[in-house]
Every structure is written in structure tokens, then in C-alpha cells.
GROMACS .gro file of C-alpha atoms in nm:
model
   63
    1MET     CA    1   0.015  -0.014   0.027
    2GLU     CA    2   0.124   0.351  -0.113
    3LYS     CA    3   0.211   0.583   0.189
    4LEU     CA    4  -0.012   0.942   0.197
    5ASN     CA    5   0.179   1.256   0.195
    6TYR     CA    6   0.003   1.459   0.473
    7GLU     CA    7   0.039   1.816   0.490
    8ILE     CA    8  -0.156   2.084   0.679
    9GLY     CA    9  -0.488   2.158   0.501
   10ASP     CA   10  -0.563   1.856   0.398
   11VAL     CA   11  -0.894   1.703   0.410
   12VAL     CA   12  -0.900   1.380   0.529
   13LYS     CA   13  -1.156   1.112   0.475
   14LEU     CA   14  -1.200   0.841   0.792
   15LYS     CA   15  -1.373   0.516   0.809
   16LYS     CA   16  -1.544   0.622   1.085
   17PRO     CA   17  -1.791   0.935   1.111
   18HIS     CA   18  -1.792   1.181   1.415
   19PRO     CA   19  -2.132   1.184   1.627
   20CYS     CA   20  -2.212   1.466   1.460
   21GLY     CA   21  -2.273   1.282   1.142
   22SER     CA   22  -1.926   1.415   0.919
   23SER     CA   23  -1.628   1.172   0.896
   24GLU     CA   24  -1.411   1.462   0.724
   25TRP     CA   25  -1.137   1.609   0.866
   26GLU     CA   26  -0.898   1.891   0.839
   27ILE     CA   27  -0.575   1.882   0.938
   28LEU     CA   28  -0.456   2.115   1.131
   29ARG     CA   29  -0.094   1.948   1.290
   30VAL     CA   30   0.095   1.682   1.199
   31GLY     CA   31   0.360   1.538   1.351
   32ALA     CA   32   0.392   1.178   1.604
   33ASP     CA   33   0.009   1.290   1.646
   34PHE     CA   34  -0.210   1.512   1.450
   35ARG     CA   35  -0.464   1.782   1.551
   36LEU     CA   36  -0.794   1.739   1.326
   37LYS     CA   37  -1.123   1.942   1.287
   38CYS     CA   38  -1.427   1.809   1.226
   39MET     CA   39  -1.585   1.965   0.922
   40GLY     CA   40  -1.935   1.930   1.072
   41CYS     CA   41  -1.959   2.091   1.383
   42GLY     CA   42  -1.563   2.221   1.423
   43HIS     CA   43  -1.488   2.006   1.718
   44GLN     CA   44  -1.084   1.946   1.769
   45VAL     CA   45  -0.902   1.630   1.821
   46MET     CA   46  -0.543   1.493   1.874
   47VAL     CA   47  -0.492   1.134   1.710
   48ALA     CA   48  -0.187   0.895   1.701
   49ARG     CA   49  -0.071   0.915   1.326
   50ARG     CA   50  -0.011   0.542   1.349
   51LEU     CA   51  -0.466   0.536   1.430
   52VAL     CA   52  -0.522   0.843   1.113
   53GLU     CA   53  -0.291   0.614   0.826
   54LYS     CA   54  -0.492   0.319   0.960
   55ASN     CA   55  -0.810   0.462   0.960
   56THR     CA   56  -0.832   0.684   0.655
   57ARG     CA   57  -1.075   0.591   0.347
   58GLY     CA   58  -0.961   0.898   0.146
   59LEU     CA   59  -0.699   1.224   0.100
   60THR     CA   60  -0.848   1.559  -0.063
   61LYS     CA   61  -0.519   1.832  -0.089
   62LYS     CA   62  -0.552   2.170  -0.006
   63ALA     CA   63  -0.604   2.377  -0.306
   0.00000   0.00000   0.00000
């Protein structure tokens, strides 16, 4: 499987949706942990890189 190149501003679609119903997240920080912002409600979370890479179902690059 090809490694994706995650960058700040990209939108990642994850496997499971957030309780608000959105499964798309904007990347705010990249490193060992990612800071993600829900595109539905704006909630921000910190997630380990390993979990983001495992649960990614799609990646949309910033414009």
C-alpha cells in the first residue's frame, strides 16, 4: 500500500463518522500526533499518526 503524504490544510476522510455525522476532518497539525478539526461541527481532537494512517479512506489535498 502506498504511503500518503499528509500536509496541513488537507482534508482526510476517516472510516468512522464523528457523532455529528461528518467523517471528514481538516488536518491542523502533522507529526507523531495529528490535530484534526471536524468539518461538520468544528470539534478538534489529537489523534496518533498510526491511527489516522490506519483509518484513512480518502485524502483531498488543499487547493
